[in-house]
Amino acid sequence: MKVTIDNITLEVEPGTTIMQAARMIGPEVAPPAMCYYEPLKGSGGKCRACLVKVTAGSEKDPRPMPKLVPACITAVQDGMIVENTVNEDVLETRKGIVEFLLLNHPLDCPVCDQAGECHLQDFSFEHGVSSTRTVEERNTFEPTDLGPNIQLNMNRCILCYRCVYTADQITDGRVHGVMHRGDHAEISTYIEKAIDNDFSGNVIDVCPVGALTDKTYRFKSRVWFSKPVDAHCECEKCSGKATIWYKGDEVIRVTGRKNMWGEVTDFICNGCRFDKKKTADWVIEGPTNVSRHSVISANKYGANLIKPAFPVLQAARDYKQINDDRDRSFLGIQPALPKSKKK
């Protein structure tokens, strides 16, 4: 079936969602995703960050849908026409979504371990506004240790449920979830029980903000001062494929490998994540492919891989030689000779 997104038409399989179709076109068209996480079944539909406008429902029924719809859980229909970045209502609505997500989220990026790789930070930068209208006190919580290696900072949580789905689908014996309802909802463990199964560390990788952090890495380095490298090891519990992060010669953290959407496709075990912090534990494959727009790539790779900034590209593209020849006889002076003709 055919679907048109931002004036680009493509063919997709039945059952494909608008989000999946948009991702087939590329990141410039794909809606942002805060709760949707493709490897996790059932994720999405909670944060409304991916709302889009359907201007034609299908070829058989071309009427527009009356409200904006979440791209991550809405299946495409044959002949559907979707507007994302080209629709002003969508962009204006996302400003409101950012405002909602930041109602209780502290603006503590300078001291947050997730800064530089935080999806909410990117979302707010691209779609939010620079000021806030709220004056009410925010919900605040004390940081909680979830076992020996994970810390929960509930102040930063946006209740995306990614960690809950991860614990449900990746680990055995989930002991954490969302407690209470509405404005009082929070992520917690049952009677503060520690998460101690072999794959619990993956909740850190799927968290789009700095709510769940690696205690073995906290405050060791800003992410843009470290260098990510793809590596693998022999492991009986997981694929052993990981990204190891160097600061100088020291391995300061290990994470699962993420694709261009920031999603882990090969979940790793806690042994690989928390215990293998030496280069000798790994077989190095090479530098991790990092988007050139990411601060993580800053000052790490060769000059031939650094793309010129947009103003420089624009100047090179639009530069025109100015014709300076004009009538100066009324000035009564001799025009200066070009330097090449001076003796």
PDB file of C-alpha atoms in Angstrom, residues 14 18 21 44 58 62 65 76 84 89 116 147 162 193 217 224-225 248 275 280-281 289 291 298 303 309 324:
ATOM      1  CA  PRO A  14       0.148  -3.766   5.566  1.00  0.00           C
ATOM      2  CA  ILE A  18       3.158   5.882  10.356  1.00  0.00           C
ATOM      3  CA  ALA A  21       6.969   4.354   7.362  1.00  0.00           C
ATOM      4  CA  GLY A  44       4.455   3.819  22.426  1.00  0.00           C
ATOM      5  CA  SER A  58      -7.135   6.505   2.786  1.00  0.00           C
ATOM      6  CA  PRO A  62     -10.010  10.590   1.798  1.00  0.00           C
ATOM      7  CA  MET A  65      -8.801  12.670  10.571  1.00  0.00           C
ATOM      8  CA  VAL A  76      -1.118   3.430   7.615  1.00  0.00           C
ATOM      9  CA  ASN A  84       4.621  16.007  10.000  1.00  0.00           C
ATOM     10  CA  ASP A  89      -0.469  22.687  13.858  1.00  0.00           C
ATOM     11  CA  GLY A 116      24.497  15.102  25.515  1.00  0.00           C
ATOM     12  CA  GLY A 147      20.295  -2.567  43.497  1.00  0.00           C
ATOM     13  CA  ARG A 162      10.241   1.864  28.494  1.00  0.00           C
ATOM     14  CA  LYS A 193      13.225  -4.507  46.394  1.00  0.00           C
ATOM     15  CA  TYR A 217      29.726   5.612  35.611  1.00  0.00           C
ATOM     16  CA  TRP A 224      31.413  14.370  24.914  1.00  0.00           C
ATOM     17  CA  PHE A 225      34.760  13.882  26.674  1.00  0.00           C
ATOM     18  CA  GLY A 248      41.920   8.291  27.819  1.00  0.00           C
ATOM     19  CA  ASP A 275      32.194  -6.141  35.297  1.00  0.00           C
ATOM     20  CA  ALA A 280      41.667  -6.902  27.546  1.00  0.00           C
ATOM     21  CA  ASP A 281      38.094  -8.095  28.139  1.00  0.00           C
ATOM     22  CA  ASN A 289      29.390   5.453  14.119  1.00  0.00           C
ATOM     23  CA  SER A 291      25.830  11.180  14.082  1.00  0.00           C
ATOM     24  CA  ALA A 298      32.998  16.563  18.897  1.00  0.00           C
ATOM     25  CA  ALA A 303      39.460  16.285  10.211  1.00  0.00           C
ATOM     26  CA  ALA A 309      29.121  24.000   9.640  1.00  0.00           C
ATOM     27  CA  ASP A 324      33.275  46.337  -9.057  1.00  0.00           C
TER      28      ASP A 324
END
